[in-house]
XYZ file of N, CA and C in Angstrom:
825
model
N -20.930 -4.987 -26.776
C -21.002 -6.022 -25.524
C -20.799 -7.427 -26.018
N -19.700 -7.777 -25.216
C -19.404 -9.305 -25.767
C -20.496 -10.222 -24.777
N -20.508 -11.297 -25.473
C -21.656 -12.472 -25.284
C -20.876 -14.045 -24.759
N -21.046 -14.693 -24.181
C -20.545 -15.954 -24.043
C -21.573 -16.948 -24.099
N -21.692 -17.839 -25.234
C -22.690 -18.880 -25.315
C -23.907 -17.956 -25.326
N -23.916 -16.823 -25.889
C -25.341 -16.103 -25.810
C -26.027 -15.349 -24.881
N -24.927 -15.354 -23.683
C -25.322 -14.281 -22.349
C -24.150 -13.452 -22.127
N -24.566 -12.554 -21.296
C -23.069 -11.352 -20.858
C -22.253 -12.229 -20.223
N -21.118 -11.652 -20.341
C -19.814 -12.049 -19.832
C -19.839 -11.300 -18.943
N -19.988 -11.268 -17.138
C -19.646 -10.543 -16.669
C -17.962 -9.903 -16.462
N -17.129 -10.832 -16.457
C -15.731 -10.376 -16.213
C -15.517 -9.289 -17.502
N -15.688 -9.496 -18.550
C -15.322 -8.753 -19.575
C -16.644 -7.457 -19.932
N -17.520 -7.348 -19.488
C -18.577 -6.529 -19.672
C -18.742 -5.521 -18.547
N -18.276 -5.640 -17.219
C -18.414 -4.745 -16.230
C -17.275 -3.870 -16.288
N -17.561 -2.657 -15.836
C -16.566 -1.814 -15.818
C -15.965 -1.262 -14.491
N -14.787 -2.497 -14.117
C -14.298 -2.583 -12.900
C -13.796 -1.305 -12.259
N -13.069 -0.598 -13.116
C -12.676 0.745 -12.633
C -13.783 1.702 -12.071
N -14.899 1.816 -13.052
C -15.801 2.746 -12.518
C -16.135 2.348 -11.029
N -16.128 0.923 -10.835
C -16.694 0.394 -8.989
C -15.777 0.806 -8.376
N -14.415 0.486 -8.628
C -13.296 1.047 -8.015
C -13.270 2.566 -7.635
N -13.331 3.192 -8.493
C -13.455 5.091 -8.313
C -14.885 4.702 -7.478
N -15.742 4.362 -7.827
C -16.756 4.597 -6.981
C -16.793 4.463 -5.388
N -16.508 3.163 -5.255
C -15.953 2.747 -4.038
C -14.855 3.939 -3.054
N -13.687 4.424 -3.936
C -13.011 5.458 -3.587
C -13.602 6.325 -3.029
N -14.565 7.174 -4.011
C -14.932 8.476 -3.619
C -16.106 8.436 -2.586
N -16.597 6.984 -2.180
C -17.019 6.939 -1.069
C -16.669 7.361 0.676
N -15.303 7.196 0.255
C -14.343 7.293 1.775
C -14.391 8.719 1.900
N -14.566 8.912 3.503
C -14.516 10.277 3.822
C -12.939 11.344 3.122
N -13.463 12.084 3.185
C -12.494 13.157 2.581
C -10.884 13.089 3.383
N -10.786 13.004 4.351
C -9.350 12.945 5.139
C -9.018 11.699 5.159
N -9.522 10.388 4.166
C -9.121 9.024 4.187
C -8.399 9.005 2.741
N -8.704 9.752 2.087
C -8.245 9.982 0.503
C -6.532 9.842 0.181
N -6.117 10.877 1.263
C -4.601 10.990 1.100
C -4.083 11.417 2.702
N -2.579 11.315 2.834
C -2.082 11.108 3.986
C -1.177 12.633 3.500
N -0.805 13.369 4.697
C 0.443 14.070 4.715
C 1.573 13.485 4.934
N 2.181 12.822 3.770
C 3.338 11.592 4.049
C 4.641 12.617 4.447
N 4.580 13.857 4.512
C 6.200 14.510 4.963
C 5.863 14.551 6.482
N 4.673 14.527 7.093
C 4.702 14.592 8.419
C 4.971 13.367 9.219
N 4.748 12.157 8.664
C 4.349 11.136 8.942
C 5.957 9.939 8.554
N 6.578 10.930 7.997
C 7.916 9.917 7.681
C 8.988 9.753 8.456
N 8.937 10.472 9.492
C 10.241 10.588 10.299
C 9.549 9.279 11.353
N 8.194 9.114 11.185
C 7.894 7.922 12.308
C 7.821 6.613 11.783
N 8.733 6.325 10.377
C 8.800 5.381 10.053
C 9.798 4.285 10.474
N 10.668 4.790 11.153
C 12.034 4.066 11.306
C 11.417 3.425 12.812
N 10.419 4.187 13.626
C 9.886 3.174 14.449
C 9.134 2.219 14.353
N 7.897 2.347 13.173
C 6.839 1.732 12.749
C 7.699 0.352 12.206
N 8.879 0.358 11.169
C 9.155 -0.916 10.727
C 9.951 -1.294 11.578
N 10.237 -1.091 12.878
C 10.974 -2.004 13.714
C 10.143 -3.343 13.476
N 8.626 -2.984 13.784
C 7.800 -4.190 14.062
C 7.229 -4.899 12.527
N 7.786 -4.374 11.662
C 7.069 -4.612 10.154
C 7.864 -5.697 9.289
N 7.147 -7.269 9.700
C 7.761 -7.859 9.033
C 7.863 -8.285 7.601
N 6.402 -7.304 6.883
C 6.180 -7.157 5.543
C 6.849 -7.281 4.539
N 8.144 -6.168 4.921
C 9.110 -6.189 3.851
C 10.129 -7.646 3.572
N 10.275 -8.059 4.769
C 10.834 -9.423 4.577
C 10.048 -10.452 3.283
N 8.582 -10.453 4.008
C 7.887 -11.446 3.110
C 7.670 -11.360 1.631
N 7.374 -9.800 1.287
C 7.670 -9.278 -0.079
C 8.771 -9.285 -0.917
N 10.022 -9.230 -0.062
C 11.312 -9.299 -0.565
C 11.501 -10.766 -1.266
N 11.024 -11.555 -0.396
C 11.166 -13.039 -0.747
C 10.698 -13.339 -1.785
N 9.637 -12.803 -2.270
C 8.614 -13.199 -3.713
C 9.370 -12.571 -4.701
N 10.175 -11.590 -4.428
C 10.479 -10.652 -5.552
C 11.655 -10.943 -6.402
N 12.165 -11.577 -7.708
C 12.731 -12.214 -8.404
C 13.717 -11.324 -9.063
N 14.821 -10.770 -8.651
C 15.592 -10.121 -9.599
C 17.287 -10.942 -10.000
N 17.734 -9.718 -10.649
C 19.152 -10.475 -11.198
C 20.040 -9.401 -10.849
N 21.317 -9.644 -11.038
C 22.360 -8.575 -10.848
C 22.454 -7.469 -11.965
N 22.162 -7.500 -13.177
C 22.249 -6.863 -14.254
C 20.392 -5.946 -14.570
N 19.937 -6.145 -13.410
C 18.620 -5.448 -13.381
C 18.291 -4.188 -13.307
N 17.382 -3.303 -14.052
C 17.087 -2.113 -13.298
C 15.748 -2.471 -13.019
N 15.265 -1.590 -12.079
C 14.127 -1.643 -11.255
C 13.355 -0.498 -10.862
N 12.089 -0.283 -10.879
C 11.567 1.004 -10.509
C 10.832 0.690 -9.713
N 10.579 1.351 -8.630
C 10.152 1.201 -7.157
C 9.350 2.581 -6.835
N 7.863 2.192 -7.075
C 7.151 3.093 -6.967
C 6.523 3.207 -6.020
N 6.344 4.819 -4.851
C 5.948 4.645 -3.685
C 6.813 4.098 -2.753
N 8.100 4.343 -3.103
C 9.285 4.071 -2.407
C 9.409 4.248 -1.037
N 8.543 5.291 -0.313
C 8.658 5.625 1.029
C 10.194 6.215 1.408
N 10.570 5.826 2.336
C 11.962 5.799 3.271
C 12.977 4.412 2.767
N 12.424 3.647 1.974
C 13.311 2.635 1.410
C 13.543 1.569 1.965
N 12.692 0.868 2.510
C 12.893 -0.203 3.352
C 12.929 -1.769 2.170
N 11.940 -1.482 1.360
C 12.107 -2.252 0.009
C 13.038 -2.089 -0.688
N 13.277 -0.384 -1.116
C 14.084 -0.299 -2.253
C 15.650 -0.827 -2.010
N 15.981 -0.262 -0.614
C 17.541 -0.535 -0.188
C 18.050 -2.128 -0.310
N 17.137 -2.962 0.031
C 17.351 -4.352 0.007
C 17.729 -4.828 -1.283
N 16.473 -4.246 -2.311
C 16.588 -4.698 -3.556
C 17.915 -3.997 -4.287
N 18.258 -2.762 -4.032
C 19.318 -2.163 -4.548
C 20.782 -2.990 -4.342
N 20.939 -3.711 -3.430
C 22.282 -4.460 -2.822
C 22.300 -5.586 -4.047
N 21.193 -5.846 -4.653
C 21.470 -7.189 -5.305
C 21.199 -7.039 -7.168
N 20.894 -5.492 -7.189
C 20.320 -5.378 -8.925
C 21.188 -4.090 -9.653
N 21.407 -3.803 -10.785
C 22.181 -2.683 -11.294
C 21.910 -1.488 -10.755
N 20.468 -0.987 -10.912
C 20.089 0.405 -10.692
C 18.689 0.326 -10.171
N 18.371 1.587 -9.233
C 16.891 1.529 -9.125
C 16.459 2.976 -9.202
N 15.128 2.970 -9.899
C 15.040 4.488 -9.956
C 13.339 4.577 -8.876
N 13.549 5.489 -8.141
C 12.980 5.628 -6.696
C 11.634 6.454 -7.001
N 10.618 6.485 -6.818
C 9.690 7.357 -7.105
C 9.081 7.584 -5.766
N 8.626 8.794 -5.147
C 7.669 9.051 -3.847
C 7.080 10.482 -4.072
N 5.818 10.603 -3.581
C 5.004 11.851 -3.755
C 5.891 12.679 -2.426
N 6.479 12.030 -1.460
C 6.764 12.861 -0.324
C 8.395 13.147 -0.599
N 8.838 14.400 -0.364
C 10.289 14.882 -0.494
C 10.999 14.384 0.686
N 10.432 14.506 2.185
C 10.911 14.364 3.178
C 11.188 12.155 3.271
N 10.155 11.418 2.596
C 10.813 10.294 2.513
C 11.652 10.114 1.781
N 11.728 10.883 0.516
C 13.197 10.451 -0.373
C 14.467 10.891 0.250
N 14.288 12.103 1.147
C 15.497 12.723 1.794
C 15.869 11.701 2.969
N 14.908 10.874 3.862
C 15.507 9.940 4.657
C 16.103 8.827 3.863
N 15.200 8.191 2.587
C 15.864 7.019 1.349
C 17.127 7.564 1.341
N 17.518 8.984 0.919
C 19.042 9.356 0.800
C 19.787 9.162 1.501
N 19.770 9.452 3.120
C 20.879 9.682 3.736
C 20.861 7.988 4.521
N 19.723 7.144 4.465
C 19.915 5.667 4.518
C 20.777 4.970 3.565
N 20.796 5.557 2.329
C 21.750 4.962 0.743
C 22.986 5.231 0.839
N 23.374 6.633 1.811
C 24.708 7.274 1.979
C 25.414 6.350 2.758
N 24.527 6.213 3.869
C 25.157 5.415 5.309
C 25.397 4.101 5.006
N 24.615 3.512 3.818
C 25.071 2.227 3.750
C 25.645 1.854 2.415
N 26.296 3.054 2.271
C 27.327 3.066 0.687
C 26.603 2.607 -0.777
N 25.161 2.709 -0.637
C 24.739 1.976 -2.010
C 24.124 3.284 -2.800
N 24.931 3.611 -3.883
C 24.761 4.672 -4.992
C 24.411 4.373 -6.645
N 23.231 3.237 -6.284
C 23.106 2.996 -7.657
C 21.327 3.279 -7.710
N 21.227 4.532 -6.822
C 19.473 4.992 -6.850
C 19.471 6.242 -7.869
N 18.520 6.354 -8.003
C 17.700 7.671 -8.935
C 16.622 8.006 -8.157
N 16.258 9.419 -7.790
C 15.036 9.927 -6.875
C 14.519 10.922 -8.187
N 12.906 10.435 -7.903
C 12.124 11.245 -8.854
C 11.150 11.753 -7.735
N 10.513 12.713 -7.469
C 9.863 13.192 -6.323
C 8.431 13.797 -7.025
N 7.215 13.220 -6.792
C 6.192 13.454 -7.196
C 5.034 12.230 -7.327
N 3.741 12.846 -8.107
C 2.506 11.838 -7.929
C 2.943 10.793 -9.168
N 2.764 9.817 -8.626
C 3.228 8.762 -9.747
C 2.470 8.797 -11.081
N 0.915 9.722 -11.159
C 0.096 9.736 -12.019
C 0.702 11.024 -13.210
N 1.210 11.778 -12.252
C 1.872 12.894 -12.968
C 3.207 12.799 -13.823
N 3.810 11.502 -13.430
C 5.186 11.432 -13.768
C 4.929 10.733 -15.337
N 5.629 11.035 -16.238
C 5.455 9.909 -17.419
C 6.633 8.784 -17.311
N 5.947 7.901 -16.759
C 6.746 6.558 -16.575
C 7.215 6.196 -17.441
N 6.504 6.336 -18.795
C 7.379 5.436 -20.069
C 8.453 6.325 -20.365
N 8.762 7.765 -19.877
C 9.751 8.078 -20.315
C 11.118 7.635 -19.911
N 11.102 6.691 -18.766
C 11.855 6.171 -17.889
C 12.550 5.066 -18.724
N 11.929 4.566 -19.556
C 12.078 3.402 -20.289
C 11.979 2.136 -19.711
N 11.914 1.287 -20.674
C 11.709 -0.132 -19.816
C 12.496 -0.688 -18.705
N 11.898 -1.215 -17.580
C 12.411 -1.641 -16.758
C 12.412 -3.396 -16.375
N 13.416 -3.807 -16.087
C 13.138 -5.532 -15.862
C 12.436 -5.806 -14.746
N 12.036 -5.068 -13.837
C 11.086 -5.327 -12.425
C 10.664 -3.862 -11.924
N 9.176 -3.835 -11.676
C 8.485 -2.906 -11.273
C 7.844 -3.413 -10.273
N 7.973 -2.276 -9.186
C 7.430 -2.665 -7.745
C 6.709 -1.294 -7.231
N 5.287 -1.722 -6.883
C 4.407 -0.585 -6.276
C 3.855 -1.341 -5.163
N 4.504 -1.272 -3.928
C 4.275 -1.735 -2.377
C 3.088 -0.646 -1.881
N 2.215 -1.277 -1.408
C 1.375 -0.812 -0.280
C 1.485 0.709 -0.853
N 0.894 1.243 -2.061
C 0.686 2.670 -2.606
C -0.694 2.688 -3.696
N -0.980 1.615 -3.914
C -2.245 1.513 -4.814
C -3.521 1.567 -4.203
N -3.674 1.293 -3.020
C -5.162 1.523 -2.837
C -5.858 2.713 -2.889
N -5.087 4.050 -2.347
C -6.550 4.955 -3.004
C -6.026 5.370 -4.075
N -5.491 5.084 -5.298
C -5.331 5.708 -6.494
C -6.725 5.726 -7.149
N -7.258 6.650 -7.929
C -8.318 6.810 -8.358
C -8.356 6.127 -9.975
N -7.309 6.735 -10.399
C -7.545 6.350 -11.768
C -6.350 4.863 -12.219
N -6.986 3.913 -11.309
C -6.408 2.404 -11.040
C -5.950 1.848 -12.447
N -6.834 1.795 -13.563
C -6.676 1.162 -14.841
C -5.659 1.871 -15.469
N -5.365 3.199 -15.463
C -4.627 4.018 -16.079
C -3.028 3.650 -15.793
N -2.716 3.930 -14.382
C -1.625 3.136 -13.790
C -1.163 1.836 -13.686
N -2.443 0.839 -13.869
C -1.780 -0.562 -14.124
C -1.241 -0.761 -15.509
N -1.588 -0.114 -16.111
C -1.497 0.112 -17.784
C -0.104 0.467 -18.331
N 0.225 1.393 -17.493
C 1.891 2.091 -17.273
C 2.618 1.062 -16.657
N 2.066 0.540 -15.651
C 3.267 -0.399 -15.021
C 3.374 -1.550 -15.893
N 2.407 -2.016 -16.556
C 2.493 -3.235 -17.340
C 3.308 -2.617 -18.893
N 3.411 -1.548 -18.982
C 3.786 -1.112 -20.438
C 5.511 -0.920 -19.872
N 6.017 -0.671 -19.034
C 7.140 -0.503 -18.663
C 7.853 -1.978 -18.062
N 7.506 -2.614 -17.559
C 7.810 -3.442 -16.629
C 7.722 -5.054 -17.090
N 9.116 -5.566 -17.078
C 8.854 -7.077 -17.760
C 8.569 -7.856 -16.422
N 8.727 -7.598 -15.829
C 7.994 -8.349 -14.483
C 7.428 -6.913 -13.245
N 6.318 -7.280 -12.717
C 5.204 -6.483 -12.055
C 5.216 -6.973 -10.735
N 5.300 -6.007 -9.462
C 5.065 -6.614 -8.424
C 4.259 -5.590 -7.880
N 2.837 -5.490 -7.225
C 2.150 -4.643 -6.686
C 1.308 -5.306 -5.284
N 1.270 -4.910 -4.270
C 0.577 -5.005 -3.115
C -0.450 -4.230 -2.864
N -1.743 -4.827 -2.215
C -3.033 -4.052 -1.888
C -3.465 -4.621 -0.727
N -4.314 -3.693 0.482
C -4.427 -4.264 1.500
C -5.452 -5.257 1.740
N -5.654 -6.363 2.581
C -6.424 -7.338 2.528
C -6.999 -7.226 3.987
N -8.527 -6.910 4.092
C -9.347 -6.538 4.917
C -9.230 -8.638 5.654
N -9.618 -9.396 4.962
C -9.878 -10.635 5.874
C -11.105 -10.877 6.054
N -11.343 -11.733 6.773
C -12.891 -11.995 7.377
C -12.824 -11.295 8.658
N -12.042 -11.466 9.716
C -11.704 -10.764 10.661
C -10.851 -9.620 10.812
N -11.342 -8.562 11.196
C -10.313 -7.293 11.502
C -10.847 -6.421 12.557
N -10.233 -5.247 12.905
C -10.564 -4.319 13.920
C -11.494 -3.496 13.479
N -12.095 -3.322 12.070
C -12.866 -2.514 11.456
C -14.660 -3.198 11.893
N -14.885 -4.212 12.231
C -15.798 -4.720 12.538
C -16.163 -4.428 13.959
N -15.262 -4.645 14.990
C -15.174 -4.358 16.197
C -15.654 -2.454 16.057
N -14.787 -1.951 15.501
C -15.043 -0.189 15.723
C -16.460 -0.034 15.163
N -16.734 -0.568 13.935
C -18.092 -0.259 13.368
C -19.198 -0.711 14.587
N -19.035 -1.531 15.464
C -20.012 -2.147 16.257
C -19.930 -1.352 17.444
N -19.248 -0.648 18.004
C -19.103 0.153 19.325
C -19.444 1.327 19.115
N -19.322 1.957 17.709
C -19.688 3.184 17.214
C -21.171 3.635 16.413
N -21.250 2.215 15.804
C -22.415 2.227 15.175
C -22.463 3.145 14.114
N -21.145 2.700 13.260
C -20.980 3.524 12.048
C -20.343 2.781 11.057
N -20.316 2.572 10.064
C -19.955 1.972 8.990
C -18.477 2.464 8.812
N -17.414 1.256 8.922
C -15.936 1.660 8.751
C -15.719 2.089 7.287
N -14.790 2.960 7.205
C -14.671 3.463 5.653
C -13.507 2.207 5.108
N -14.000 1.614 3.861
C -12.776 0.692 3.184
C -12.472 0.796 2.005
N -11.297 0.712 2.213
C -10.692 0.921 0.490
C -11.478 -0.144 -0.494
N -11.577 -0.295 -2.067
C -12.085 -1.168 -3.056
C -11.426 -2.484 -2.595
N -11.779 -3.525 -3.073
C -11.202 -4.910 -2.968
C -10.240 -5.152 -3.608
N -9.103 -5.938 -3.404
C -8.106 -6.041 -4.627
C -8.421 -6.782 -5.564
N -10.083 -7.267 -5.462
C -10.354 -8.240 -6.928
C -10.705 -6.970 -8.223
N -11.139 -6.178 -7.684
C -11.165 -5.038 -8.505
C -10.061 -5.418 -9.665
N -8.695 -5.141 -8.808
C -7.609 -5.179 -9.810
C -7.303 -6.218 -10.508
N -7.700 -7.472 -9.900
C -7.750 -8.802 -10.379
C -8.328 -8.736 -11.991
N -9.642 -8.555 -11.535
C -10.605 -8.266 -12.901
C -10.253 -7.574 -14.061
N -9.526 -6.088 -13.393
C -9.142 -5.402 -14.223
C -7.725 -5.791 -15.460
N -6.876 -6.239 -14.698
C -6.032 -6.953 -15.016
C -6.472 -8.347 -15.935
N -7.397 -9.245 -15.841
C -8.156 -9.753 -16.822
C -8.502 -9.751 -17.948
N -9.294 -8.075 -17.765
C -9.524 -7.501 -19.399
C -8.671 -7.003 -20.064
N -7.581 -6.721 -19.727
C -6.218 -6.433 -20.043
C -5.543 -7.176 -20.641
N -5.994 -8.286 -20.525
C -5.116 -9.963 -21.008
C -4.411 -10.204 -20.189
N -4.041 -9.826 -18.997
C -3.273 -10.215 -18.180
C -3.438 -11.289 -17.101
N -2.962 -12.596 -16.849
C -3.197 -13.488 -15.785
C -1.942 -13.023 -14.989
N -2.617 -12.741 -13.988
C -1.720 -12.428 -12.663
C -1.755 -13.619 -11.732
N -0.575 -13.377 -10.829
C -0.494 -14.241 -10.161
C -0.813 -13.629 -8.693
N -1.600 -14.389 -7.569
C -2.115 -13.578 -6.870
C -1.879 -14.669 -5.475
N -1.533 -13.947 -4.179
C -1.366 -14.365 -3.097
C -1.300 -13.911 -1.829
N -1.598 -14.439 -0.496
C -1.447 -13.055 0.439
C -0.404 -13.283 1.296
N 0.158 -12.374 1.638
C 1.238 -12.234 2.434
C 0.881 -11.892 3.914
N 0.928 -13.049 4.724
C 0.757 -13.103 5.931
C 1.762 -12.308 6.982
N 1.196 -11.197 7.586
C 2.156 -10.668 8.164
C 1.734 -10.608 9.727
N 2.630 -10.469 10.668
C 2.783 -10.551 12.035
C 2.878 -8.641 12.653
N 2.902 -8.067 11.585
C 3.070 -6.860 12.370
C 1.700 -6.087 12.965
N 2.241 -5.526 14.088
C 1.181 -4.782 14.626
C 1.548 -3.169 14.676
N 0.946 -2.596 14.259
C 0.606 -1.103 14.509
C 1.298 -0.508 16.095
N 2.287 0.303 16.021
C 2.621 0.644 17.045
C 2.195 2.135 17.329
N 2.079 2.698 18.745
C 1.755 4.258 19.109
C 2.544 4.800 20.282
N 2.859 5.673 20.180
C 3.647 6.568 21.601
C 2.594 6.456 22.496
N 1.302 6.802 22.251
C 0.458 7.005 23.387
C -0.992 7.147 22.927
N -2.080 7.330 23.589
C -3.711 7.286 23.264
C -3.886 8.213 22.437
N -3.140 9.296 22.487
C -3.540 10.568 21.524
C -3.085 10.150 20.070
N -2.097 9.627 20.074
C -1.536 8.864 18.482
C -2.679 7.763 18.103
N -2.946 7.059 18.933
C -4.059 5.806 18.520
C -5.175 6.725 17.937
N -5.833 7.544 18.990
C -7.076 8.357 18.313
C -6.611 9.024 17.212
N -5.561 9.606 17.065
C -5.425 10.393 15.969
C -5.500 9.582 14.228
N -5.263 8.404 14.835
C -5.018 7.345 13.301
C -6.373 7.247 13.221
N -7.301 6.760 14.007
C -8.622 6.714 14.064
C -9.628 7.783 13.517
N -9.133 8.882 13.950
C -10.032 10.093 13.286
C -9.424 10.289 12.184
N -8.335 9.818 11.600
C -8.074 9.828 10.245
C -8.687 9.051 9.517
N -8.550 7.706 9.661
C -9.415 6.364 9.163
C -11.045 6.660 9.052
N -11.438 7.141 10.143
C -12.882 7.424 9.917
C -13.546 8.544 9.497
N -12.576 9.515 9.074
C -12.698 10.772 8.456
C -13.974 11.675 9.269
N -12.717 11.428 11.298
C -13.568 12.482 11.626
C -14.460 11.615 12.974
N -14.330 12.087 14.199
C -15.463 11.278 15.235
C -15.961 12.109 15.915
N -17.092 12.044 16.372
C -18.232 13.157 17.039
C -17.533 12.397 18.416
N -17.740 13.498 19.673
C -17.203 13.472 20.939
C -17.678 12.128 21.477
N -18.774 11.810 21.315
C -19.404 10.655 22.143
C -18.971 9.182 21.495
N -18.437 9.050 20.197
C -17.790 8.440 19.643
C -16.446 7.894 19.785
N -15.742 9.167 20.197
C -14.322 9.026 20.276
C -14.576 8.158 21.954
N -15.326 8.865 22.701
C -14.912 8.433 24.123
C -15.228 6.808 24.332
N -16.408 6.461 23.268
C -16.492 4.844 23.280
C -15.373 4.128 22.903
N -14.507 4.861 21.901
C -13.372 4.393 21.483
C -12.072 4.065 22.141
N -12.177 5.562 22.861
C -11.095 5.486 24.255
C -11.198 4.498 25.157
N -12.527 3.996 25.259
C -12.653 3.501 26.471
C -12.424 1.776 25.868
N -13.007 1.499 24.210
C -12.349 0.232 24.242
C -11.214 0.028 24.048
N -10.027 1.005 23.597
C -8.931 0.979 23.201
C -8.248 0.790 24.899
N -8.422 0.935 25.742
C -8.245 1.196 27.086
C -7.886 -0.291 27.698
N -8.719 -0.858 27.033
C -9.431 -2.349 27.738
C -8.105 -3.488 26.723
N -8.115 -3.054 25.434
C -7.210 -4.150 24.712
C -5.892 -3.350 24.445
N -5.679 -2.074 24.311
C -3.838 -1.724 23.941
C -3.022 -2.508 25.247
N -1.683 -3.080 24.418
C -1.069 -3.599 25.252
C 0.571 -2.732 25.378
N 1.283 -2.528 26.393
C 2.355 -1.915 26.330
C 3.399 -2.952 25.587
N 4.326 -2.749 24.942
C 5.250 -3.640 24.453
C 6.522 -3.299 25.348
N 7.827 -4.086 24.753
C 9.117 -3.936 25.881
C 9.497 -2.793 25.594
N 9.388 -1.852 24.449
C 9.932 -0.531 24.346
C 9.220 0.349 25.021
N 7.824 0.137 25.511
C 7.435 1.359 26.005
C 6.312 1.726 25.223
N 5.891 1.140 24.019
C 4.884 1.529 22.910
C 3.734 0.807 23.092
N 2.824 1.297 22.488
C 1.096 0.837 22.579
C 1.016 -0.307 21.639
N 0.502 -1.471 21.320
C 0.072 -2.212 20.346
C -1.469 -2.563 20.413
N -1.514 -2.747 19.622
C -3.518 -2.976 19.458
C -3.388 -4.927 18.497
N -3.786 -5.348 19.627
C -3.662 -6.933 19.218
C -4.517 -7.194 18.039
N -5.725 -6.266 17.858
C -7.106 -6.610 17.105
C -6.407 -6.367 15.930
N -5.509 -5.366 15.236
C -5.150 -5.069 14.201
C -4.627 -5.754 13.194
N -4.714 -6.133 12.104
C -3.666 -7.229 11.316
C -3.241 -6.242 9.977
N -2.340 -6.976 9.696
C -1.699 -5.861 8.538
C -1.106 -7.240 7.446
N -2.373 -7.920 6.854
C -2.274 -8.761 5.735
C -2.451 -7.796 4.561
N -1.454 -8.393 3.451
C -1.656 -7.909 2.052
C -1.587 -8.647 0.998
N -2.088 -8.349 -0.224
C -2.168 -9.319 -1.053
C -1.256 -8.866 -2.555
N -0.214 -9.789 -2.619
C 0.914 -9.640 -3.361
C 0.314 -10.072 -4.972
N -0.026 -9.250 -5.807
C -0.494 -9.323 -7.407
C 1.131 -9.129 -8.169
N 1.150 -10.269 -9.011
C 2.313 -10.106 -9.898
C 2.327 -10.685 -10.928
N 2.809 -10.461 -12.116
C 3.463 -11.051 -13.543
C 4.218 -10.781 -14.121
N 4.314 -11.168 -15.441
C 5.222 -11.054 -16.005
C 5.218 -10.987 -17.349
N 5.573 -10.075 -18.431
C 5.384 -10.131 -19.698
C 6.338 -10.615 -20.520
């Protein structure tokens, strides 16, 4: 155990990975994974209202001769823009459907410098891909149990690494939901665990908040309730009735006829460093 002036050094002595895992284990089972193949085709509509990609892309620094690894690339909102400005991009995603959509979009835009790998990031030998100039893990690490393992892998292969994690902030819809149904809202671990893990790894990372104006959109009330059933790990009948009444009061119909929840925020924390 390290000591600092004769005292325990919390930053270096605490096992931050353990507490990250402990908080993930406390999430409802249905909140630990998503069926990405089933929701892949909804991304086109979701992204119409998403200014997150623009905010993130503005922060990622690349050069024309760069090689890039995009982990959790999804349907390619970040990937395709990066690919236009670099030599090559390796794209990894768990969902076959997501990668198929990405490939279709790449073909439509005439982008030919993409390589696809389907699978879990923990099961793929990232080191075998070789060193990359830039590694991006966008909105895909919040639910990763072996967070320290993946951070070490990213650090080993990336000259520059950019990751984003969800940020709840001081006011969020979770607070209202908890009050309405009198039950704690499941939350993913704080991004601060990652900062502390990186510190123990000897990495001084840059941290900044990406303030996004994105609102989640829904086709109807049933889709709203589906989302919150998943978030809460299921809802009792009386809880669902309470939430339906709440959403009927606050949901707004936008110009395209979709429902928006003005209480939902989509702020993300960007953590990046260079080796």
